[in-house]
Short mmCIF file of C-alpha atoms in Angstrom, two decimals:
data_model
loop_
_atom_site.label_atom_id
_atom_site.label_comp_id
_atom_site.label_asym_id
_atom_site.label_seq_id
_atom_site.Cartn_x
_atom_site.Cartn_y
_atom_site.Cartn_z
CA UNK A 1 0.00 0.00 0.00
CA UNK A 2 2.64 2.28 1.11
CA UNK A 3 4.42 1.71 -2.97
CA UNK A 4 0.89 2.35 -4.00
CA UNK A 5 0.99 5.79 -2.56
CA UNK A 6 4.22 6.80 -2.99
CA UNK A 7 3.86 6.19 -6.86
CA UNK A 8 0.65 8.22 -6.93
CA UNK A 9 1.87 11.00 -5.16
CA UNK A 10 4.92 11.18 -7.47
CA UNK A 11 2.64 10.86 -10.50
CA UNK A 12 0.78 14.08 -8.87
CA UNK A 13 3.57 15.72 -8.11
CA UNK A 14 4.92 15.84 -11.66
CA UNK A 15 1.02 16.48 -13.45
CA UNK A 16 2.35 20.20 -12.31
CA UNK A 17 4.63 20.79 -14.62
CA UNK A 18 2.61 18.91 -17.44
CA UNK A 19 -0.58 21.19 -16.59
CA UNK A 20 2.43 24.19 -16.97
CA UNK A 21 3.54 23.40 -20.21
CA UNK A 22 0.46 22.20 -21.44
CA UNK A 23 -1.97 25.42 -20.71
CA UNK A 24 0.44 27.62 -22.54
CA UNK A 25 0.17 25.30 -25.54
CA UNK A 26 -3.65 24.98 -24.69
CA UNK A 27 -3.68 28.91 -24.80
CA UNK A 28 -1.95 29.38 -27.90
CA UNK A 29 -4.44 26.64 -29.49
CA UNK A 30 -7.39 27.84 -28.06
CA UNK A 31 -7.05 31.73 -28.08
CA UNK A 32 -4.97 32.45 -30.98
CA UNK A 33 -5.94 29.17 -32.91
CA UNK A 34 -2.48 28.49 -34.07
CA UNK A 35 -0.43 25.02 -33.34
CA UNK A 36 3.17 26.06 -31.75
CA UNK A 37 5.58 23.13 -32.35
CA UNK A 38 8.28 25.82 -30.98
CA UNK A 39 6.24 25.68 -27.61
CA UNK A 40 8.80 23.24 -26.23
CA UNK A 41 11.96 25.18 -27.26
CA UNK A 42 9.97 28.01 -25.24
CA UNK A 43 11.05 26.14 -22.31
CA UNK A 44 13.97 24.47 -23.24
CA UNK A 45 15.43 28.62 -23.69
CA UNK A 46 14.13 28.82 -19.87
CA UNK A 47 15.66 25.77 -18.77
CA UNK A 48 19.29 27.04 -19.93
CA UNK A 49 18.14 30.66 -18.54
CA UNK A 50 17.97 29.04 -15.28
CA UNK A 51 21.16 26.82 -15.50
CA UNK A 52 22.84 30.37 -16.75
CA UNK A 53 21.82 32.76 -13.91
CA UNK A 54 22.76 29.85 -11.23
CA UNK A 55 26.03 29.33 -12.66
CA UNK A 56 27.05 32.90 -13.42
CA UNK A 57 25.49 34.52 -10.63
CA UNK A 58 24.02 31.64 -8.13
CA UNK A 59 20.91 32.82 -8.63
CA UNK A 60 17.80 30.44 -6.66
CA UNK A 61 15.83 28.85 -9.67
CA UNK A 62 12.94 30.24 -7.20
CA UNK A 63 14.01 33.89 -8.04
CA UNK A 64 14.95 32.69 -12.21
CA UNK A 65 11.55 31.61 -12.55
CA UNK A 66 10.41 35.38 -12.06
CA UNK A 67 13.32 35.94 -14.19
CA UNK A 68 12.48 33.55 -17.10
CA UNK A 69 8.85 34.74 -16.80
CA UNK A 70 9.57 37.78 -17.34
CA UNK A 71 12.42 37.25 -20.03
CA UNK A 72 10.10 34.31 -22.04
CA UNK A 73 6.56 37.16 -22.32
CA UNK A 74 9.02 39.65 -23.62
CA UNK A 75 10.55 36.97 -26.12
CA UNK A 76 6.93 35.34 -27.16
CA UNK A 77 5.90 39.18 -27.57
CA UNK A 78 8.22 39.71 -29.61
CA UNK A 79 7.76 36.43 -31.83
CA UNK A 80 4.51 36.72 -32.08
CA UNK A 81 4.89 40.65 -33.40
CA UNK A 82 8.10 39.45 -35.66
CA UNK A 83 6.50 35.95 -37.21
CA UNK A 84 3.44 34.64 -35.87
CA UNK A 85 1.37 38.00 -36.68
CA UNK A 86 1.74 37.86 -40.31
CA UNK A 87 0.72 34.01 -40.85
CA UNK A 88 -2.17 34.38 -38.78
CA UNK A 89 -4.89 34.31 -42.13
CA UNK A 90 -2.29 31.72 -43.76
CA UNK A 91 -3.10 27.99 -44.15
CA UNK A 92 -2.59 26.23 -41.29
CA UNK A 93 0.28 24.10 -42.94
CA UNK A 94 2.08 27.30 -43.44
CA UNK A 95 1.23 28.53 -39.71
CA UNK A 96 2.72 24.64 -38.83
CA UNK A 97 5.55 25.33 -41.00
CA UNK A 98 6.83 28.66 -39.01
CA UNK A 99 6.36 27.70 -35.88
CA UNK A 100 8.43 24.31 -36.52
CA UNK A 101 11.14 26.38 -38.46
CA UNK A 102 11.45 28.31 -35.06
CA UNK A 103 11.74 25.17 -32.89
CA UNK A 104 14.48 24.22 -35.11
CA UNK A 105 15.87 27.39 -35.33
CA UNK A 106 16.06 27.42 -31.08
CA UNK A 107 17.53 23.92 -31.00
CA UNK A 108 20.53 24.46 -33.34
CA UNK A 109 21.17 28.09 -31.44
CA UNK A 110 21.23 26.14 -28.09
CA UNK A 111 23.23 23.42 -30.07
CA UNK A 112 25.67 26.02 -31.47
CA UNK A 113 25.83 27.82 -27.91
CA UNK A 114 26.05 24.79 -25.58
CA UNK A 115 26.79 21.61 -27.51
CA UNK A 116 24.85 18.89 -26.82
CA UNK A 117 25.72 17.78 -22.92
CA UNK A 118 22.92 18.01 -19.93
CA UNK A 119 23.28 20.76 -17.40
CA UNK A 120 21.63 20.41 -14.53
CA UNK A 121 20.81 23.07 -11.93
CA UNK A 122 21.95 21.42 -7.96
CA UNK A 123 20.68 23.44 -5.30
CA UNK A 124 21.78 23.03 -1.80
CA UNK A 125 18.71 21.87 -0.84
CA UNK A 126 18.51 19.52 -3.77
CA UNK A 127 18.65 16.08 -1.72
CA UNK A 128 16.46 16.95 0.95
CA UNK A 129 13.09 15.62 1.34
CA UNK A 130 9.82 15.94 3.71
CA UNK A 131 7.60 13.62 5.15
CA UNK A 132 4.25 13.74 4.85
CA UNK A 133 1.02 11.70 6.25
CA UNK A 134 4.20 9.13 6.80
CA UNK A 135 5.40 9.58 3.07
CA UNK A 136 8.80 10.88 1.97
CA UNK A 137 8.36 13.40 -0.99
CA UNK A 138 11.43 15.30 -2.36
CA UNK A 139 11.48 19.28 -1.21
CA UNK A 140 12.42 20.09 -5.16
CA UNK A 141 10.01 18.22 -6.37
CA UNK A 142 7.05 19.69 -3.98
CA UNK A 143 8.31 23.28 -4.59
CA UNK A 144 7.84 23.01 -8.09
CA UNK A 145 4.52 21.27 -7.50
CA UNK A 146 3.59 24.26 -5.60
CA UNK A 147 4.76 26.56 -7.96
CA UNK A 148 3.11 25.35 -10.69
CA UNK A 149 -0.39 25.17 -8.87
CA UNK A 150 -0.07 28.88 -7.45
CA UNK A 151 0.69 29.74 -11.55
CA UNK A 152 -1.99 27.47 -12.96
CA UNK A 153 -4.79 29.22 -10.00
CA UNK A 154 -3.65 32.43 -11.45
CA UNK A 155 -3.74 31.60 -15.29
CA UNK A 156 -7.52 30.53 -14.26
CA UNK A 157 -8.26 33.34 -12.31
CA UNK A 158 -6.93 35.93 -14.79
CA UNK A 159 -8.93 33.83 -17.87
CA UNK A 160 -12.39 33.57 -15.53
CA UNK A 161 -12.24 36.55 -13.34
CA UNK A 162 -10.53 39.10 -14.94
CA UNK A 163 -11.80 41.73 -17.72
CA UNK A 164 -8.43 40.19 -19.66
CA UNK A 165 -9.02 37.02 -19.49
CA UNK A 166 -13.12 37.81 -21.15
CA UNK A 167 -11.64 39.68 -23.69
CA UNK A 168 -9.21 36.47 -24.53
CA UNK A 169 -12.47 34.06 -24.66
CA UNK A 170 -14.37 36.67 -26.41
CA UNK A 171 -11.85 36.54 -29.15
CA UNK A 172 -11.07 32.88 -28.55
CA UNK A 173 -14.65 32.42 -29.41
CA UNK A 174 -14.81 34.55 -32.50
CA UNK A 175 -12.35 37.23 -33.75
CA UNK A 176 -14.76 39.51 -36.34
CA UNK A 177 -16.65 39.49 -33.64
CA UNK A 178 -14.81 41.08 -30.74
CA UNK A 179 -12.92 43.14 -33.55
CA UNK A 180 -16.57 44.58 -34.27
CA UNK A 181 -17.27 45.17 -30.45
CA UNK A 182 -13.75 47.40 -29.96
CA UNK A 183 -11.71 44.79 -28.93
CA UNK A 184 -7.73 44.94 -30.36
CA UNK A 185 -7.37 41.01 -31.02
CA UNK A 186 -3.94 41.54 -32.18
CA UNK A 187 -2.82 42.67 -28.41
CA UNK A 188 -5.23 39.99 -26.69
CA UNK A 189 -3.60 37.78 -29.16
CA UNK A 190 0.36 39.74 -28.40
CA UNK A 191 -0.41 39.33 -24.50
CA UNK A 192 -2.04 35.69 -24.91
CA UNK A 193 1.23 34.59 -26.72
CA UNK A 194 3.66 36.33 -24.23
CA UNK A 195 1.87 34.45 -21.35
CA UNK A 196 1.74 31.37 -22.84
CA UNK A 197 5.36 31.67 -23.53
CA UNK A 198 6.53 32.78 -19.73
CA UNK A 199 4.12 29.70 -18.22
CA UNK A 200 6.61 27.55 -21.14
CA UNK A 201 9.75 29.59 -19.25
CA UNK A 202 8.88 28.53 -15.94
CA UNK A 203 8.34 25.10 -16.74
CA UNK A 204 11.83 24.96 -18.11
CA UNK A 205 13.07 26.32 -14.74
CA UNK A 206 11.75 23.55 -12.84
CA UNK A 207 12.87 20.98 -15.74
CA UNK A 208 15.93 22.25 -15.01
CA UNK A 209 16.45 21.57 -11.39
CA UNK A 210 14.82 18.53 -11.63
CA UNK A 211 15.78 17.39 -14.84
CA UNK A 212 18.37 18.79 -16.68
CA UNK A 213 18.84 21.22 -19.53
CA UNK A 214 19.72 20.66 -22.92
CA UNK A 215 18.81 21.19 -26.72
CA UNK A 216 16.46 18.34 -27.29
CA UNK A 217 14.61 18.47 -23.72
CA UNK A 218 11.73 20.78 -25.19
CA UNK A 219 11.11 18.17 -27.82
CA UNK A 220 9.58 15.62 -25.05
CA UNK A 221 7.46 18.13 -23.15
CA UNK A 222 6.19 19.35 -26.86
CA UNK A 223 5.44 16.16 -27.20
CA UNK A 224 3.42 15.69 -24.04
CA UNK A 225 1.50 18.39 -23.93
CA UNK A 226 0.18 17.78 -27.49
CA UNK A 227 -1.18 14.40 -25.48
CA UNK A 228 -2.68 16.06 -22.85
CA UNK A 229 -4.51 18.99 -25.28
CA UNK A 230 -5.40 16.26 -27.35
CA UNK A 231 -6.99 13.75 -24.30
CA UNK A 232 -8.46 17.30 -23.18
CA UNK A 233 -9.70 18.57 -26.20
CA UNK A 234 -8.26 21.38 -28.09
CA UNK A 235 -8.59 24.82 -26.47
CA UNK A 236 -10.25 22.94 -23.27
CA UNK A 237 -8.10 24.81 -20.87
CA UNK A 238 -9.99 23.19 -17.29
CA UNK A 239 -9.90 19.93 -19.18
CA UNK A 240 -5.72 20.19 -19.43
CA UNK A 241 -5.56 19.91 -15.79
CA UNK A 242 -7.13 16.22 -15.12
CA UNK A 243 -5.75 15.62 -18.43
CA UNK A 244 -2.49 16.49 -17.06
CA UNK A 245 -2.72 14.23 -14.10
CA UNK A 246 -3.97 10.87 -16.01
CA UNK A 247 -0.86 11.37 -18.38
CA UNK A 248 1.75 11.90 -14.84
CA UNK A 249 -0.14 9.05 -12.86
CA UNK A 250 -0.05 6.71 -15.93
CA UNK A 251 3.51 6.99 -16.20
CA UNK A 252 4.41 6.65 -12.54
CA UNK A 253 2.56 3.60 -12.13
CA UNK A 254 3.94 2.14 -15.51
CA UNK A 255 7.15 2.62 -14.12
CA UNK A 256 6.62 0.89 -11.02
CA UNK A 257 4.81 -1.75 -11.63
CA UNK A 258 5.62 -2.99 -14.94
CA UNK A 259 9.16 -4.81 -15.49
CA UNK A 260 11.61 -2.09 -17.40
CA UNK A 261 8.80 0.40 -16.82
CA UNK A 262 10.91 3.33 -16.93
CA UNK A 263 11.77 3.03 -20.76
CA UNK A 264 8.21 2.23 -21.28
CA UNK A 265 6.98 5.15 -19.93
CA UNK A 266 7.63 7.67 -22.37
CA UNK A 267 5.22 5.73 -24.79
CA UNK A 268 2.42 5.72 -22.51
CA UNK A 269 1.81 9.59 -24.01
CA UNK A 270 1.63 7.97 -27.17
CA UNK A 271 -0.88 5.23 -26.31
CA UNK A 272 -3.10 7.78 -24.59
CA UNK A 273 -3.74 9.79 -27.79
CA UNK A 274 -4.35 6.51 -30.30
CA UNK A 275 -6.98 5.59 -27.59
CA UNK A 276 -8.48 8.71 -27.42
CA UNK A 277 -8.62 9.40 -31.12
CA UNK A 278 -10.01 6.06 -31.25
CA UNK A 279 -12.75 6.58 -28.82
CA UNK A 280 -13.39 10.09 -30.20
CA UNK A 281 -13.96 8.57 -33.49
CA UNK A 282 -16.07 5.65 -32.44
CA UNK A 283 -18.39 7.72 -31.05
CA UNK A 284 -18.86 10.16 -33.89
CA UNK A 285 -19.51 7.32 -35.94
CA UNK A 286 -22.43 6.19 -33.84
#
């Protein structure tokens, strides 16, 4: 029982980060309607911002996540004035093509910058761990839980309570429409982008002190968050968050339960979306 537990509380304990990356994907989906393959590389850049500002300057990844907020709006700002802007009425392949040529673009600069070995952020309190309800959790790993939940209540709050966030689902929910009302879509769709790219920023901060940073890391949590949107439905932002913690819980218990579990894990993303897709389609055809 006490195995059962500890797996599901470490499966919990890592849906934060997937419900991080996965509503800034969800955002850019649902409010701007445009598929961001470069979403990942978003937080791979933050991941390396974090490893940077610790090794330069021994800066907490608790104070580089402000940092790489901050840093990641400006940048996703900027891309989405630069590049995204202009494709906006384009086919979607062409919209698919751009934001994949950026991803690639990211992951040869990191390449070219850093080569192609981990980094990993170790913080003094890195090994320590707390026990609670008689079950040992890792501090790290229950900050960035934490963390992630006080961002995610936020994101919600701002997109349900705030005169922001209704102007975001007003345009989310039809663009000549809220362009006829007064609204400016391109700066809902400007601060949208920015946000979704800072929530991608502080995700990499916590990959990195968990994980590690390096080139290809965005490529897996691209990859996973496309599951959960996907299992959640595109644009469902409250349906990313249970979505988040079926995808973290499958894995844990995969990897504890079933004999070389750990490699078999990063296919259970995989399996999730064929047997949604499936079921999605079997019911339509009823």
């Amino acid at each position: 029982m006490t195995l059962f537990l500890e797996t599901f509380l470490a499966g919990l304990l890592q849906s934060g980060i997937y419900a991080l990356v996965a509503s800034g994907l969800a955002l850019s989906v649902g409010v701007i309607h445009i598929v961001n393959f470069a979403h990942g590389e978003f937080l791979m850049v933050g991941a390396f911002l974090s490893w940077g500002l610790f090794t330069l300057l021994g800066m907490d990844p608790l104070l580089s996540a402000v940092v790489a907020a901050l840093a990641m709006f400006a940048g996703g700002a900027l891309t989405y004035r630069t590049t995204i802007k202009h494709v906006l009425l384009a086919p979607e392949l062409n919209q698919m093509l751009l934001t994949f040529g950026i991803s690639i673009t990211l992951q040869n600069l990191a390449l070219l910058l850093f080569g192609g070995n981990t980094r990993v952020v170790n913080t003094s309190y890195q090994g320590e761990a707390v026990v609670l309800f008689g079950l040992s959790i890792g501090l790290t790993k229950l900050m960035a839980f934490l963390l992630a939940l006080v961002l995610l209540v936020g994101l919600y709050l701002m997109l349900y309570r705030s005169k922001l966030g209704r102007s975001m689902r007003a345009v989310a929910q039809n663009r000549l429409g809220a362009q006829i009302i007064g609204l400016d879509v391109h700066r809902i769709y400007l601060i949208a982008f920015g946000i979704a790219s800072a929530l991608a920023g502080v995700a990499g901060v916590l990959v990195s002190v968990l994980l590690f940073a390096s080139p290809a890391v965005g490529l897996v949590y691209t990859l996973k968050a496309f599951a959960i949107i996907v299992m959640a439905g595109l644009g469902n932002m409250t349906g990313v968050l249970w979505a988040s913690v079926l995808l973290a819980l499958s894995e844990a218990f995969v990897q504890t339960y079933i004999p070389n579990g750990g490699r078999m894990s990063e296919a259970v993303f995989f399996l999730l979306i064929f047997a949604t897709l499936v079921f999605r389609a079997s019911r339509g055809a009823r």
